[in-house]
Amino acid sequence: MKPSLRSTARKSLHQAIRTGLAALPQRVRFALLRSMVECDPAPDSRLELKIADTRDELEACFRLLHDAYVASGFMQPDPSGLRVTIYHALPTTTTLCAKFDGRVVGTLSLIREGVFGFPLQSVFDLSAVRAKPGRIAEVSALAIHPDFRNTGGAILFPLMKFMYEYCTGYFDTRHLLIAVNPNKIELYESLLFFERLQQQVVENYDFANGAPAVGATLDLASAAERFRHVYGGRPTRRNLHRYFVQTTLPNTKLPTRHYHTTNDPVMTPQMIEYFFTQKTRVFETLDDRKRVLLRSIYDLDAYATVLPQPAAQAGGAGPIRGHERYSINCPAVFEVGEAAHPWRFKLRVIQVSRYGFQAESAALLPAASTGRLKVELGHEIHSVVEATTLRRIDSASGSFYGFGIREPDAAWLKCVDALQCGLTHADLAAPPPTPRLAARGVSVRGSPRPEVRAIEDRALATD
């Protein structure tokens, strides 16, 4: 049988199966799909799971994605043979890849909220998810090489497990979002417990070439328990709870971090120029607002010549608020009162600058209070500074505070310099540099959450 005929026959068979399943009650459909799970706790040693952080790996991911999207009708063929979007340029996006025997055979991208929001927010209402505590990431750009699509999940399940581990342990993410074709949504609902954002199907989703789409979300804080409840008593190869939560795959290469950063930017100036100017025309399609926002993120001289230039008048409306390349999540304790018997408040430091920081607290702090901050900036890296609360803004998950600090210590200065000067996540894996002398006013942004942006927009800069 010719390949085209085989493909047609396969599609017809899949359509017949979908039609047959649709006639069954949802409870029966979900049980049947769960019974077909096949996850290998000891995959082939030739499989490698990692962040795509080289030009060759990213190009292979974008090419695999392009071919999959074109074949599915989700995009028109691009002359470059790549599917690259502006979200891939952001430090808040991480592309994961699965390599088999050195070849990229699977990929997906995790898009945490940044200056451009999420792709799916153009057609789905995210207000209910945003109202809940915890950061959000959209799972996008999923593709598996055709040679591995009929292998019983030999690539898909390890890639999904890698996504789960990365989001829960490294990407500081609680809520996942997806926008998928209606034919695929029940796989996510039945196997991974995603819940629909709305019951209606979006009939024309521009990000997927006008294809229909269903939006859904998963709360990772409750996912482990739901996995245990449904899969806990099943045999090893059908037990997604054991696979996602308890099993360690030696095939996985997780990032090495010197500081408690929570994202892994990979775009060097050379890679930005290659993917967004030389290979594709993505930058040409950006309006001036997005061009200015890009420059506010990559505000180092090394990027100045490779980023698209906005019109002269676009930058003349006043200073542009800086945006983060790195986000952080550093546990800290703020001690107020007598040294012998201080009040202690647990904080989560989410932004740092030379002479200030922002932190989240579940408890209310005394107004305009001065005390001692003990913060863990990284593994065995601690800083102790005198800090004063300046402003507060309340949210559903707690209160966000802006602090000023009088005299940063050496550990604090090294951290700020590393975050300010590092181009990619590999730069932060090395020991921190000797702190530079700099004037007040140099700051490093660390969190894109709306609550924190509200603080910034109300002039909470502590420098």
XYZ file of C-alpha atoms in Angstrom:
463
model
C 0.000 0.000 0.000
C 1.323 3.446 -0.918
C 2.175 5.827 1.968
C -0.630 8.222 1.011
C -3.152 5.383 1.008
C -1.840 4.114 4.340
C -2.184 7.587 5.809
C -5.757 7.873 4.506
C -6.647 4.432 5.857
C -5.125 5.284 9.244
C -7.089 8.529 9.462
C -10.284 6.690 8.543
C -9.621 4.085 11.225
C -8.946 6.773 13.848
C -12.129 8.567 12.867
C -14.129 5.354 13.177
C -12.639 4.709 16.626
C -13.447 8.252 17.742
C -17.002 7.898 16.475
C -17.414 4.627 18.334
C -16.010 6.050 21.566
C -18.228 9.115 21.334
C -21.277 6.883 21.539
C -20.201 5.576 24.970
C -20.894 7.353 28.277
C -18.040 9.646 29.342
C -17.272 7.507 32.408
C -16.786 4.467 30.180
C -14.719 6.421 27.638
C -12.388 7.758 30.321
C -11.969 4.314 31.919
C -11.148 2.810 28.538
C -8.552 5.497 27.786
C -6.918 5.035 31.203
C -6.730 1.283 30.653
C -4.581 1.921 27.571
C -1.839 3.776 29.493
C 1.627 2.307 28.930
C 4.461 4.084 30.776
C 7.916 2.516 30.952
C 9.806 3.283 34.206
C 13.066 2.241 32.531
C 13.064 3.692 29.004
C 15.746 3.052 26.400
C 19.087 4.547 27.426
C 19.295 6.285 24.041
C 16.439 8.574 25.138
C 17.490 11.941 26.589
C 15.160 14.593 28.038
C 16.490 18.121 28.419
C 15.918 21.820 27.903
C 16.585 22.727 24.278
C 19.323 25.296 24.766
C 21.547 25.061 21.696
C 20.850 26.466 18.251
C 20.811 22.996 16.711
C 18.379 21.630 19.304
C 16.022 24.576 19.003
C 16.103 24.457 15.219
C 15.302 20.739 15.287
C 12.391 21.425 17.678
C 11.028 24.231 15.508
C 11.357 22.090 12.365
C 9.600 19.126 13.966
C 6.846 21.452 15.166
C 6.470 23.058 11.736
C 6.049 19.724 9.991
C 3.530 18.494 12.577
C 1.479 21.695 12.417
C 1.461 21.801 8.623
C 0.396 18.146 8.443
C -2.455 18.831 10.879
C -3.578 22.018 9.115
C -2.613 24.208 12.086
C -0.351 26.447 9.978
C 0.583 27.169 6.402
C 4.055 26.022 5.304
C 6.720 28.589 6.133
C 9.675 29.111 3.749
C 12.037 28.529 6.669
C 10.567 25.106 7.416
C 10.302 26.236 11.058
C 7.466 27.221 13.383
C 8.848 30.040 15.504
C 6.624 32.462 17.419
C 7.411 35.607 19.345
C 6.818 33.668 22.571
C 9.947 31.636 21.837
C 11.977 34.849 22.109
C 10.937 35.438 25.722
C 12.996 34.360 28.759
C 9.713 33.243 30.343
C 9.390 30.471 27.734
C 11.218 27.151 28.013
C 11.333 24.587 25.213
C 11.746 20.974 26.304
C 12.986 18.289 23.943
C 13.222 14.520 23.779
C 16.235 13.189 21.882
C 16.662 9.601 20.766
C 20.146 8.540 19.768
C 21.067 12.220 19.468
C 18.095 13.187 17.251
C 15.240 15.429 18.450
C 12.061 13.330 18.294
C 9.734 15.251 20.615
C 9.233 18.775 21.853
C 6.913 21.060 23.787
C 7.162 24.627 25.012
C 6.138 26.018 28.381
C 5.074 29.650 28.220
C 4.887 31.349 31.591
C 3.138 34.681 31.722
C 5.351 37.454 30.415
C 4.989 40.779 28.660
C 2.829 39.281 25.882
C 0.567 37.180 28.105
C -0.449 33.760 26.749
C -1.353 32.683 23.202
C -4.724 31.285 24.288
C -5.832 34.377 26.201
C -6.934 35.882 22.885
C -9.943 33.542 22.812
C -10.312 32.070 26.332
C -11.281 33.834 29.555
C -8.538 33.207 32.132
C -9.987 35.301 34.952
C -10.978 32.279 37.068
C -7.465 30.804 36.857
C -5.803 34.150 37.505
C -7.907 34.591 40.653
C -6.260 31.523 42.214
C -2.850 31.642 43.916
C 0.158 30.370 42.003
C 1.878 31.042 38.710
C 0.459 29.933 35.377
C 2.105 28.391 32.321
C 0.664 27.454 28.952
C 1.712 24.125 27.442
C 2.181 24.754 23.748
C 4.022 23.597 20.633
C 3.780 19.853 21.324
C 5.035 17.574 18.562
C 6.274 13.993 18.316
C 8.264 12.723 15.327
C 6.158 10.495 13.023
C 8.564 7.589 13.579
C 7.610 7.545 17.277
C 3.887 8.304 17.240
C 2.843 4.657 17.211
C 5.158 3.484 19.978
C 2.610 3.411 22.795
C 3.764 6.708 24.323
C 7.485 5.816 24.407
C 8.312 9.479 23.763
C 5.101 11.253 24.797
C 4.894 9.943 28.370
C 8.567 10.651 29.241
C 8.174 14.140 27.757
C 5.021 14.722 29.812
C 6.773 13.443 32.951
C 9.663 15.813 32.266
C 7.145 18.641 31.909
C 5.535 17.703 35.245
C 8.872 17.564 37.074
C 10.124 20.787 35.548
C 6.933 22.722 36.294
C 6.591 21.515 39.895
C 10.270 21.610 40.844
C 11.958 24.240 38.682
C 9.512 26.520 36.825
C 7.543 27.697 39.888
C 4.263 26.810 38.185
C 0.987 25.767 39.769
C -1.556 26.020 36.938
C -1.120 24.618 33.432
C -3.146 25.821 30.467
C -3.675 24.090 27.129
C -5.564 24.820 23.923
C -6.011 21.637 21.904
C -8.087 20.306 19.045
C -11.492 18.994 20.209
C -10.456 15.508 19.045
C -7.648 15.465 21.641
C -9.212 17.081 24.686
C -10.542 13.884 26.276
C -7.025 12.424 26.396
C -5.998 15.327 28.626
C -9.209 15.178 30.645
C -9.160 11.433 31.230
C -5.440 10.748 31.664
C -4.149 13.970 33.235
C -7.343 15.475 34.758
C -7.380 18.767 32.889
C -10.648 20.679 33.307
C -12.207 22.755 30.548
C -12.069 26.517 30.767
C -15.457 26.654 29.057
C -17.777 24.073 27.574
C -18.038 25.704 24.166
C -15.497 24.927 21.483
C -13.723 27.937 19.959
C -14.361 27.421 16.284
C -11.593 29.661 14.961
C -8.312 29.829 16.903
C -5.924 32.139 15.071
C -2.823 30.747 16.797
C -3.598 27.379 15.121
C -4.468 28.671 11.638
C -8.162 29.022 12.454
C -8.631 25.422 13.637
C -11.178 24.740 16.401
C -9.810 24.540 19.931
C -10.778 23.640 23.476
C -9.096 25.333 26.436
C -8.385 23.525 29.690
C -6.418 23.906 32.922
C -4.753 21.652 35.500
C -3.955 22.596 39.104
C -0.602 20.921 39.808
C -1.068 21.390 43.559
C -3.824 18.757 43.550
C -2.623 16.665 40.591
C -0.490 14.218 42.603
C -3.409 13.264 44.846
C -5.724 12.838 41.874
C -3.145 10.624 40.178
C -2.838 8.545 43.351
C -6.606 8.176 43.715
C -7.135 6.917 40.148
C -3.876 5.145 39.315
C -2.438 4.235 42.737
C -3.447 0.575 42.755
C -2.581 -0.213 39.137
C 0.350 -2.251 37.811
C 3.626 -0.371 37.420
C 3.402 0.243 33.671
C -0.152 1.580 33.988
C 0.388 3.572 37.167
C 0.743 7.233 36.197
C 0.899 8.278 39.858
C 4.028 6.227 40.466
C 5.437 7.263 37.086
C 4.922 11.031 37.438
C 5.406 11.459 41.191
C 7.709 8.710 42.455
C 9.800 7.404 39.555
C 13.151 8.962 38.623
C 14.182 8.596 34.995
C 17.966 8.630 34.513
C 17.280 9.917 30.997
C 16.273 13.327 32.362
C 18.732 16.223 32.504
C 17.347 18.889 34.822
C 18.912 22.372 34.963
C 21.757 23.226 37.313
C 21.175 26.455 39.209
C 23.479 28.430 41.455
C 20.721 30.765 42.654
C 17.036 30.120 43.330
C 15.964 31.229 39.864
C 12.779 29.775 38.420
C 13.213 30.181 34.667
C 15.863 29.173 32.150
C 16.388 31.740 29.372
C 18.423 30.402 26.460
C 18.317 33.096 23.778
C 21.733 34.621 23.219
C 21.959 37.630 20.906
C 23.271 35.337 18.172
C 20.339 32.936 18.482
C 17.799 35.760 18.539
C 19.229 37.162 15.310
C 19.356 33.695 13.712
C 15.795 32.561 14.480
C 13.886 35.838 14.356
C 15.672 37.792 11.637
C 17.722 35.447 9.455
C 15.523 32.340 9.364
C 12.057 33.842 9.869
C 10.316 37.205 9.662
C 8.803 37.136 13.140
C 10.302 40.465 14.186
C 8.969 42.166 11.068
C 5.404 41.430 12.174
C 5.750 43.111 15.595
C 4.090 46.411 16.343
C 6.040 49.153 18.082
C 4.651 48.330 21.508
C 6.002 44.779 21.349
C 9.328 46.022 20.008
C 9.674 48.376 22.950
C 8.715 45.610 25.393
C 11.343 43.282 23.943
C 13.977 45.946 24.453
C 12.840 46.435 28.031
C 13.600 42.757 28.687
C 16.889 42.446 26.836
C 18.267 45.747 28.081
C 21.937 44.816 27.712
C 24.229 46.260 25.062
C 24.820 42.789 23.593
C 21.200 42.643 22.396
C 20.815 46.204 21.138
C 21.712 45.527 17.496
C 19.721 42.281 17.076
C 16.350 43.442 18.406
C 13.792 45.175 16.170
C 13.908 48.942 16.368
C 10.616 50.721 17.187
C 9.643 53.913 15.473
C 11.263 56.988 17.003
C 8.009 58.230 18.495
C 7.273 54.850 20.145
C 9.944 55.347 22.759
C 9.324 59.003 23.361
C 6.375 58.758 25.716
C 8.505 58.448 28.845
C 10.600 55.813 30.597
C 9.702 52.170 30.007
C 9.396 49.933 33.048
C 12.002 47.182 32.944
C 10.991 43.524 32.753
C 12.730 40.463 34.067
C 15.034 38.048 32.315
C 15.226 35.885 35.441
C 12.556 35.195 38.030
C 13.479 34.125 41.556
C 11.907 32.355 44.505
C 14.061 32.730 47.613
C 12.880 31.679 51.093
C 13.526 34.288 53.756
C 12.778 35.269 57.353
C 12.159 38.874 58.416
C 12.890 39.536 62.095
C 11.356 42.599 63.768
C 11.601 43.803 67.342
C 14.027 43.049 70.159
C 17.030 40.975 69.129
C 16.510 38.553 72.018
C 12.805 37.941 71.256
C 12.028 39.063 67.694
C 8.848 38.547 65.745
C 9.633 36.295 62.798
C 7.795 36.420 59.479
C 8.351 33.978 56.659
C 8.747 35.642 53.271
C 9.279 34.605 49.679
C 11.591 37.063 47.944
C 10.562 37.412 44.287
C 12.499 40.476 43.075
C 15.857 41.933 44.026
C 17.772 45.094 43.282
C 20.888 46.558 44.862
C 18.981 48.563 47.434
C 15.616 46.881 47.641
C 13.524 43.820 47.048
C 9.956 42.623 46.794
C 8.549 39.726 48.759
C 5.332 37.836 49.353
C 4.043 37.127 52.853
C 1.057 35.117 54.017
C 0.999 37.175 57.226
C 0.615 40.935 57.549
C 3.823 42.745 58.499
C 3.978 45.757 60.820
C 3.757 48.959 58.782
C 6.984 50.895 58.162
C 8.942 48.350 60.178
C 12.717 47.877 60.135
C 14.267 44.523 60.851
C 16.770 41.912 59.774
C 16.220 39.868 56.630
C 17.797 36.417 56.423
C 17.433 35.117 52.889
C 18.615 32.012 51.072
C 19.626 33.253 47.619
C 20.803 29.860 46.405
C 22.165 26.521 47.543
C 24.285 27.335 50.608
C 24.222 31.038 49.666
C 22.811 33.234 52.423
C 22.518 36.963 52.895
C 21.658 38.997 55.985
C 20.650 42.640 55.507
C 18.750 45.343 57.373
C 15.444 46.000 55.592
C 12.500 48.370 55.942
C 8.963 47.807 54.666
C 7.857 50.587 52.329
C 4.584 49.602 50.671
C 2.081 46.765 50.591
C -0.503 45.435 48.159
C -2.916 42.614 49.041
C -3.988 39.710 46.838
C -5.926 36.453 47.127
C -2.758 34.518 47.959
C -1.297 36.942 50.505
C 0.382 40.310 50.658
C 3.221 41.667 48.518
C 5.682 44.080 50.077
C 8.320 46.421 48.782
C 11.406 46.781 50.979
C 14.373 49.091 51.061
C 17.766 47.919 52.302
C 20.516 50.175 53.578
C 23.736 48.199 53.158
C 23.688 45.088 50.932
C 26.260 42.472 51.867
C 28.642 40.723 49.449
C 26.338 37.758 48.822
C 23.459 40.083 47.948
C 25.591 42.124 45.543
C 26.936 39.025 43.801
C 23.410 37.752 43.262
C 22.169 41.057 41.851
C 25.145 41.343 39.508
C 24.724 37.771 38.267
C 21.038 38.255 37.540
C 21.624 41.597 35.889
C 24.491 40.507 33.634
C 23.650 36.880 32.819
C 22.474 36.295 29.251
C 21.260 32.695 29.590
C 20.620 30.158 32.326
C 24.043 28.610 31.670
C 25.651 31.828 32.902
C 24.085 31.337 36.344
C 25.287 27.745 36.662
C 28.827 29.011 37.198
C 30.048 30.546 40.483
C 28.856 34.142 40.860
C 31.110 37.001 39.781
C 32.774 39.489 42.080
C 30.222 42.223 42.749
C 30.592 45.367 40.669
C 30.386 48.879 41.998
C 27.246 50.520 40.701
C 25.080 53.493 41.464
C 21.699 53.213 43.076
C 18.940 52.545 40.592
C 20.151 49.269 39.067
C 17.416 46.697 39.555
C 16.641 43.174 38.488
C 13.056 42.163 37.962
C 11.918 38.774 39.120
C 8.194 38.056 38.808
C 5.607 38.690 36.090
C 2.558 38.139 38.283
C -0.188 40.759 38.007
C -0.048 41.526 41.730
C 3.640 42.367 41.467
C 3.144 44.419 38.334
C 0.575 46.429 40.299
C 3.253 47.221 42.864
C 5.680 48.273 40.153
C 3.101 50.398 38.406
C 2.460 52.227 41.675
C 6.117 53.276 41.779
C 7.263 50.794 44.356
C 10.844 50.824 43.085
C 12.961 50.880 46.203
C 16.199 52.142 44.669
